[in-house]
């Protein structure tokens, strides 16, 4: 039996009215179809401005597609819904809340009882290696720890699908590798489904089961690459796989990285 | 991941803030000494100033009706306590300041929140808000006295009007500049409009609100004094006019000093409240002066 599909974009288009161009419409995403199966981690890579974030925002129900539909757990997305949680490059921690209170934010909004909220938050703080920092305020933590707290907040609402928009791109290289490792392990242990947007080609290879390559705007999916390597739960180990280099080279070619003259000539 | 580094930097910044205005002080125990030194130097400046006030007018033969020496102002203070009901007038002015400040800041914050939540209303009202903001609020004092007579109300009203704008503008700007991603985060958790306001927008406006309250605390004193100058027979503004009519320069000086003290207390109260409410901010962000 085919595993259940957790999130699906069916022939999705998104057009915006670009303010700087008067009433002219800009197509951010065109005719994108993606289906992510239960427990699968799929990365989307593409040039900046190709509509990757637009796709995620539609997945989160923050705005609706101009055409096509988004389904989460078989239900059509008509607005924010409890199955999905997203995480951005910015940690978005509230400076007036302690780490524990920040982790509880989603639960508090969903009116979970205080005792239960606290219990779930503390368990996640522990699991994200933040024990002892629950009473600290965000400004007292380093960038990596803040992003861990953001991950704990995302996991606290027990989403079936995680939407992640370059969550580690503001971190230094080593912190990034450690957080990738932690994220991959957590996703594997909890069997979470994730759609992961990144600029980092190697990150997309080491974290995911499948990579989707998007074209420049209007964003379309131009290639789908299954990552057929062991160690999706251990990116640091997977990084050493001999197939990572050639795959990254292939992705560079797909994205026309390293041929700026040709790109500008278009 | 270096929590130690972050905490150390914060401690140094906090010490710098208490030590004085210099932001780039070297870390270490010397900061404490420098802080104590700054206080001693401030006291020394005061003593030098008082000495100059006492002796220079005599030295240059400045008559007392132009610049009374410090000792003359001091004795006038005691005379006014006994003969001019200085405490009574100070109390009235202080009450007007508190009332004007409280009402003005409450209205300012409230309307700031409402306009912040209703961009269209703000768009319609913005030319009038701007006009009122530019209008010199103290010029309304005679009008209010004509309307409300020689009571405390016109003074409070001038203070309300003058306090209102900086607070409303600060709150409105703050609501407008809340990171839209924070609002989206709350929305993604299915937050209601009220939850977004209560959990995101309202707390985010508190630092700018307090900046507005600091400005408002000093403006309230100005508003009340101008109201008292224009009409009435009570309050420190009245004593100013009375002293002027008598040609009693020392009395004017005493009144100015008491007014300044009321302003300092009002400002200090706001700063204390701010430290309690905004305790989560790094200390360096508190401007202590």
XYZ file of C-alpha atoms in Angstrom:
555
model
C 0.000 0.000 0.000
C 1.235 3.459 -0.842
C 2.052 5.532 2.250
C -0.388 8.257 3.026
C 0.187 11.667 1.451
C 0.589 14.352 4.121
C 0.802 17.523 2.071
C -0.011 18.007 -1.548
C 0.040 20.964 -3.919
C -2.199 20.340 -6.925
C -1.436 22.522 -9.950
C -0.957 25.527 -7.722
C -0.497 29.055 -9.121
C 0.025 32.241 -7.191
C -0.168 35.700 -8.730
C 0.508 38.936 -6.881
C -0.217 42.513 -7.769
C 3.243 44.051 -7.753
C 3.018 47.426 -6.077
C 6.010 48.933 -7.869
C 4.542 47.997 -11.243
C 1.084 49.469 -10.800
C -1.676 46.960 -11.334
C 0.405 44.513 -13.341
C 0.308 41.001 -11.928
C 3.402 38.989 -11.211
C 3.257 35.222 -11.243
C 5.280 33.893 -8.327
C 4.479 30.222 -8.691
C 3.082 28.504 -11.758
C 1.495 25.109 -12.059
C 3.340 23.441 -9.209
C 2.359 19.943 -8.153
C 4.111 18.363 -5.202
C 3.081 15.482 -2.993
C 4.971 14.653 0.173
C 4.370 11.241 1.696
C 4.149 10.442 5.388
C 7.558 10.625 7.061
C 9.236 11.991 3.983
C 11.546 15.014 3.935
C 11.514 16.930 0.670
C 13.775 19.871 -0.097
C 13.038 22.600 -2.585
C 15.932 24.512 -4.067
C 15.899 27.264 -6.627
C 17.209 30.739 -7.405
C 16.135 33.530 -5.069
C 12.746 34.974 -5.859
C 11.511 31.797 -7.527
C 8.504 31.543 -5.222
C 9.755 28.924 -2.771
C 8.544 30.899 0.233
C 5.240 31.603 -1.487
C 4.740 27.861 -1.724
C 5.363 27.408 1.996
C 3.037 30.244 2.959
C 0.290 28.589 0.962
C 1.046 25.318 2.711
C 0.652 27.071 6.057
C -2.638 28.571 4.885
C -1.358 32.131 5.324
C -2.557 32.871 1.853
C -4.542 30.937 -0.666
C -3.433 29.954 -4.178
C -4.772 31.916 -7.158
C -5.444 28.601 -8.866
C -5.106 24.978 -7.832
C -5.452 23.514 -4.362
C -3.364 22.585 -1.356
C -4.268 19.545 0.719
C -2.931 18.673 4.151
C -3.807 15.213 5.471
C -6.428 14.974 2.766
C -8.167 18.186 3.826
C -8.207 21.169 1.536
C -6.323 24.093 3.081
C -8.595 27.103 3.469
C -6.619 28.914 6.152
C -4.199 28.242 8.993
C -4.718 24.729 10.307
C -3.432 22.694 13.232
C -1.674 20.042 11.123
C 1.025 22.391 9.905
C 3.692 24.462 11.637
C 6.347 26.585 10.026
C 9.814 27.745 10.924
C 11.709 30.575 9.262
C 15.250 31.845 8.998
C 14.328 34.402 11.660
C 13.754 32.710 15.007
C 10.716 34.962 15.706
C 11.107 34.496 19.456
C 9.165 37.087 21.432
C 11.701 39.113 23.463
C 9.296 39.566 26.388
C 8.746 35.853 26.856
C 11.165 33.428 28.435
C 12.312 30.477 26.338
C 9.702 28.251 27.955
C 6.930 30.771 27.360
C 8.071 31.134 23.751
C 7.925 27.377 23.237
C 4.406 27.446 24.703
C 3.177 30.176 22.340
C 1.351 27.926 19.884
C -0.187 25.852 22.680
C -1.329 28.983 24.485
C -2.952 30.294 21.314
C -4.718 26.950 20.983
C -5.874 27.237 24.589
C -4.072 24.195 25.968
C -4.205 24.063 29.790
C -1.239 25.699 31.540
C -0.014 22.525 33.258
C -0.070 20.488 30.073
C 1.537 23.335 28.153
C 4.353 23.513 30.599
C 4.921 19.788 30.558
C 5.103 19.602 26.758
C 7.331 22.670 26.557
C 9.773 21.325 29.121
C 10.004 17.964 27.341
C 10.814 19.690 24.055
C 13.283 22.067 25.679
C 15.063 19.002 26.978
C 14.977 17.247 23.627
C 16.306 20.359 21.838
C 19.238 20.569 24.251
C 18.049 23.736 25.938
C 17.564 22.367 29.448
C 18.582 24.963 32.021
C 17.751 27.832 29.688
C 13.956 27.699 29.998
C 13.865 30.824 32.155
C 16.276 32.811 30.001
C 15.096 35.524 27.670
C 15.898 35.212 23.952
C 18.521 37.986 23.973
C 20.543 35.968 26.457
C 20.964 33.088 23.984
C 23.221 32.617 20.975
C 21.809 32.389 17.454
C 22.022 28.600 17.387
C 20.210 28.218 20.705
C 17.539 30.660 19.626
C 16.934 28.599 16.519
C 16.700 25.465 18.693
C 14.043 27.237 20.737
C 12.216 28.090 17.517
C 12.331 24.405 16.545
C 10.946 23.435 19.966
C 8.124 25.951 19.511
C 7.381 24.486 16.076
C 7.310 20.913 17.385
C 5.265 21.853 20.476
C 2.002 22.052 18.549
C 2.560 18.471 17.342
C 2.187 19.209 13.637
C 2.098 16.356 11.140
C 3.867 18.541 8.576
C 6.750 20.915 9.200
C 7.336 23.706 6.719
C 10.833 25.089 7.017
C 12.077 28.127 5.151
C 15.874 28.259 5.284
C 15.846 27.733 9.052
C 19.622 27.464 9.378
C 20.839 29.931 6.783
C 21.724 32.636 9.326
C 23.923 30.331 11.404
C 27.656 29.751 11.250
C 28.816 26.625 9.440
C 29.493 24.468 12.500
C 26.347 25.381 14.419
C 24.458 24.686 11.243
C 25.821 21.157 10.965
C 24.946 20.407 14.581
C 21.420 21.711 14.177
C 20.974 19.806 10.926
C 21.977 16.666 12.764
C 19.528 17.330 15.594
C 16.714 18.190 13.219
C 17.287 15.090 11.074
C 17.312 12.840 14.117
C 14.153 14.412 15.522
C 12.327 14.156 12.200
C 13.315 10.518 11.852
C 12.470 9.546 15.433
C 9.094 11.248 15.395
C 8.347 10.218 11.828
C 7.526 13.815 10.870
C 6.906 14.939 7.348
C 8.793 18.041 6.243
C 9.015 20.408 3.328
C 12.334 22.154 3.538
C 13.407 25.205 1.578
C 17.072 25.982 1.308
C 19.724 27.755 -0.691
C 22.361 25.378 0.542
C 22.756 22.555 -1.995
C 24.620 20.237 0.360
C 22.018 20.874 3.061
C 19.294 19.774 0.683
C 21.231 16.592 -0.135
C 22.085 15.575 3.425
C 18.652 16.286 4.927
C 16.171 14.983 2.426
C 14.708 11.972 0.670
C 13.936 13.965 -2.434
C 15.016 17.272 -3.945
C 12.833 19.442 -6.145
C 14.549 22.036 -8.316
C 12.581 25.164 -9.117
C 13.073 27.492 -12.083
C 13.430 31.288 -11.825
C 10.172 33.222 -11.594
C 7.567 32.186 -12.454
C 8.577 29.235 -10.300
C 8.004 25.792 -11.766
C 9.406 22.478 -10.749
C 11.972 21.544 -13.378
C 13.534 18.457 -11.863
C 12.891 15.914 -9.177
C 15.886 14.071 -7.765
C 15.532 11.202 -5.308
C 18.446 11.132 -2.864
C 19.322 7.484 -2.778
C 21.802 7.442 0.085
C 21.749 6.063 3.610
C 21.796 8.315 6.671
C 18.857 10.665 6.326
C 18.786 10.665 10.111
C 22.515 11.458 10.342
C 23.474 14.274 7.952
C 27.017 14.556 9.280
C 27.641 10.962 8.228
C 25.825 11.395 4.942
C 27.978 14.425 4.175
C 30.921 12.037 3.794
C 29.174 9.912 1.162
C 31.051 9.933 -2.157
C 27.838 10.611 -4.066
C 27.237 14.003 -2.390
C 29.845 15.816 -4.483
C 28.599 14.716 -7.913
C 24.980 15.373 -6.887
C 25.864 18.872 -5.726
C 27.650 19.439 -9.033
C 24.537 18.313 -10.869
C 22.376 20.722 -8.831
C 24.800 23.571 -9.559
C 24.432 22.848 -13.209
C 20.635 22.753 -12.943
C 20.613 26.122 -11.189
C 23.173 27.603 -13.617
C 25.496 28.499 -10.770
C 28.915 29.527 -12.002
C 27.759 30.793 -15.380
C 26.795 34.379 -14.487
C 27.384 35.763 -17.988
C 24.952 33.340 -19.535
C 22.423 33.986 -16.786
C 22.568 37.743 -17.289
C 22.267 37.361 -21.055
C 18.793 35.805 -20.709
C 26.585 28.585 21.071
C 28.256 30.561 23.797
C 25.793 31.553 26.500
C 28.692 32.626 28.667
C 29.776 35.154 26.076
C 26.265 36.571 25.796
C 25.834 36.887 29.542
C 29.218 38.494 30.030
C 28.507 41.049 27.327
C 25.178 41.798 28.937
C 26.676 42.242 32.378
C 29.249 44.630 30.958
C 26.571 46.569 29.115
C 24.447 46.770 32.260
C 27.353 48.043 34.296
C 28.124 50.576 31.582
C 24.563 51.864 31.714
C 24.668 52.379 35.475
C 28.158 53.812 35.294
C 27.171 56.818 33.260
C 26.706 57.887 29.672
C 29.876 56.403 28.252
C 28.924 53.327 26.252
C 32.377 51.951 25.477
C 33.927 51.393 28.848
C 36.396 48.594 29.380
C 34.876 45.659 31.254
C 36.021 44.758 34.736
C 35.841 45.941 38.318
C 37.002 49.434 37.401
C 33.478 50.180 36.202
C 32.220 50.277 39.793
C 34.843 52.836 40.751
C 34.129 54.852 37.642
C 30.398 54.822 38.579
C 31.157 56.076 42.091
C 33.533 58.633 40.618
C 30.833 59.900 38.288
C 28.433 60.464 41.219
C 31.126 62.303 43.198
C 31.923 64.445 40.159
C 28.223 65.278 39.692
C 27.965 66.375 43.332
C 31.114 68.461 42.894
C 29.583 70.180 39.863
C 26.499 71.026 41.951
C 28.610 72.478 44.754
C 30.651 74.588 42.328
C 27.437 75.809 40.706
C 25.868 76.760 44.069
C 29.054 78.554 45.150
C 29.181 80.477 41.868
C 25.492 81.376 42.239
C 26.135 82.637 45.775
C 29.332 84.619 45.235
C 29.497 85.722 41.588
C 26.457 88.094 41.683
C 27.984 89.907 44.664
C 31.402 89.962 43.052
C 30.021 91.550 39.866
C 27.544 93.761 41.766
C 24.456 92.209 40.112
C 21.407 93.572 41.954
C 19.235 90.997 43.809
C 16.134 91.825 41.724
C 18.018 90.592 38.652
C 19.814 87.593 40.134
C 19.292 86.880 43.833
C 22.122 84.811 45.356
C 21.468 81.202 46.358
C 21.117 82.013 50.066
C 18.459 84.627 49.296
C 16.470 82.066 47.265
C 16.842 79.557 50.099
C 15.405 81.988 52.677
C 12.636 82.935 50.230
C 11.771 79.240 50.030
C 11.190 79.135 53.804
C 9.213 82.384 53.724
C 6.993 81.017 50.945
C 6.372 77.803 52.865
C 5.035 79.841 55.762
C 3.423 82.872 54.082
C 2.518 81.909 50.526
C 1.129 78.391 51.074
C 3.870 76.980 48.830
C 2.942 73.374 49.703
C -0.715 73.986 48.892
C 0.115 75.434 45.477
C 2.694 72.715 44.775
C 0.118 70.068 45.671
C -2.443 71.529 43.281
C 0.073 71.692 40.449
C 1.272 68.150 41.167
C -2.301 66.844 41.141
C -3.018 68.587 37.853
C 0.172 67.115 36.389
C -0.759 63.603 37.521
C -4.344 63.905 36.281
C -3.342 65.430 32.940
C -0.581 62.885 32.423
C -2.776 59.918 33.340
C -5.737 60.938 31.186
C -3.559 62.110 28.293
C -1.448 58.966 28.162
C -4.438 56.661 28.569
C -6.273 58.366 25.704
C -3.102 58.517 23.615
C -2.374 54.824 24.019
C -6.007 53.846 23.464
C -6.437 55.866 20.281
C -3.001 54.737 19.113
C -4.085 51.099 19.449
C -7.428 51.724 17.752
C -5.904 53.589 14.810
C -3.159 50.970 14.638
C -5.782 48.262 14.226
C -7.767 50.303 11.685
C -5.404 51.495 8.943
C -8.262 52.949 6.949
C -9.464 55.171 9.773
C -5.919 56.369 10.215
C -5.661 57.181 6.513
C -8.817 59.305 6.693
C -7.870 61.043 9.928
C -4.145 61.473 9.332
C -4.244 65.077 7.941
C -6.189 66.233 11.002
C -4.006 64.325 13.397
C -0.980 65.922 11.776
C -2.532 69.389 11.980
C -3.371 68.942 15.653
C 0.082 67.597 16.281
C 1.682 70.644 14.709
C -0.623 73.145 16.443
C 1.088 74.563 19.545
C -0.948 72.931 22.283
C -0.221 75.603 24.903
C -1.988 78.143 22.652
C -5.218 76.402 23.608
C -4.786 77.429 27.249
C -6.677 80.772 27.053
C -9.492 79.033 25.191
C -9.828 76.351 27.843
C -9.790 78.984 30.594
C -12.604 80.815 28.820
C -14.567 77.592 28.576
C -13.961 76.143 32.008
C -13.216 79.182 34.175
C -10.580 79.644 36.865
C -10.644 75.996 37.947
C -8.168 73.124 37.751
C -9.885 71.725 34.656
C -8.404 73.969 31.941
C -4.909 73.207 33.280
C -5.552 69.473 33.213
C -6.982 69.784 29.734
C -3.880 71.535 28.376
C -1.753 68.786 29.907
C -4.001 66.080 28.403
C -3.693 67.646 24.972
C 0.063 68.062 25.126
C 0.701 64.561 26.531
C -1.663 62.854 24.105
C 0.256 63.200 20.846
C 3.731 61.844 21.508
C 2.168 58.786 23.129
C -0.416 58.203 20.431
C 2.177 58.608 17.667
C 4.619 56.245 19.385
C 1.986 53.557 19.898
C 0.663 53.917 16.347
C 4.136 53.698 14.807
C 4.984 50.726 16.985
C 1.871 48.788 15.956
C 2.632 49.558 12.321
C 6.204 48.331 12.580
C 5.496 45.009 14.306
C 7.309 42.352 12.247
C 4.650 40.903 9.900
C 6.360 37.516 10.237
C 5.562 37.558 13.966
C 1.916 38.160 13.135
C 2.068 35.377 10.537
C 3.581 33.053 13.109
C 0.637 33.684 15.423
C -1.770 33.315 12.503
C -0.207 29.986 11.545
C -1.156 28.781 15.042
C -4.741 29.854 14.198
C -4.645 32.916 16.475
C -7.719 35.134 16.617
C -7.411 38.873 15.945
C -7.663 39.533 19.681
C -4.945 36.969 20.485
C -2.641 38.593 17.924
C -3.187 41.937 19.615
C -2.821 40.610 23.158
C 0.175 38.316 22.604
C 2.111 40.070 19.837
C 1.120 43.647 19.064
C 0.427 44.978 22.542
C 3.660 43.745 24.176
C 5.639 44.875 21.132
C 4.394 48.441 21.588
C 5.407 48.689 25.240
C 8.998 49.953 24.721
C 7.919 52.800 22.397
C 4.949 53.479 24.684
C 7.342 54.045 27.566
C 9.506 56.354 25.442
C 6.319 58.337 24.849
C 5.467 58.309 28.564
C 8.904 59.725 29.403
C 8.336 62.619 27.021
C 4.759 62.975 28.265
C 5.847 63.224 31.907
C 7.897 66.360 31.232
C 5.363 67.830 28.796
C 2.554 67.469 31.354
C 4.350 69.931 33.673
C 4.670 72.434 30.834
C 0.986 72.127 29.951
C -0.167 72.621 33.543
C 2.099 75.632 34.170
C 0.988 77.393 31.016
C -2.627 76.803 32.050
C -1.920 78.300 35.453
C -0.063 81.253 33.972
C -3.078 82.128 31.868
C -5.667 82.243 34.575
C -6.525 81.256 38.110
C -5.359 81.896 41.638
C -3.761 78.614 42.570
C -0.860 76.439 41.536
C 2.795 77.179 40.979
C 2.057 78.932 37.676
C -0.024 81.403 39.648
C 2.869 81.921 42.110
C 5.137 82.650 39.117
C 2.833 85.433 37.929
C 2.353 86.673 41.481
C 6.123 86.800 42.126
C 6.658 88.614 38.855
C 4.015 91.216 39.781
C 5.712 91.770 43.128
C 9.121 92.114 41.508
C 10.164 89.227 43.773
C 12.830 87.484 41.665
C 13.712 85.027 44.426
C 10.090 83.855 44.537
C 10.183 83.145 40.792
C 13.381 81.164 41.246
C 11.907 79.092 44.076
C 8.842 78.310 41.973
C 10.935 77.263 38.969
C 12.957 74.935 41.188
C 9.855 73.334 42.719
C 8.356 72.876 39.238
C 11.549 71.184 38.127
C 11.392 68.887 41.150
C 7.808 67.896 40.264
C 8.985 67.146 36.715
C 11.871 65.035 38.008
C 9.590 63.015 40.273
C 7.120 62.414 37.422
C 9.902 61.368 35.064
C 11.505 59.174 37.717
C 8.194 57.421 38.352
C 7.909 56.583 34.660
C 11.490 55.297 34.552
C 10.865 53.083 37.591
C 7.680 51.672 36.066
C 9.513 51.109 32.803
C 12.264 49.121 34.493
C 9.691 46.871 36.099
C 7.624 46.338 32.970
C 10.461 46.085 30.433
C 12.700 43.981 32.670
C 13.258 41.556 29.793
C 15.226 44.052 27.725
C 19.017 44.020 27.904
C 20.030 46.645 30.453
C 21.996 48.659 27.891
C 18.720 49.490 26.178
C 17.475 51.379 29.216
C 18.510 54.976 28.930
C 18.903 55.831 32.577
C 19.259 59.588 32.127
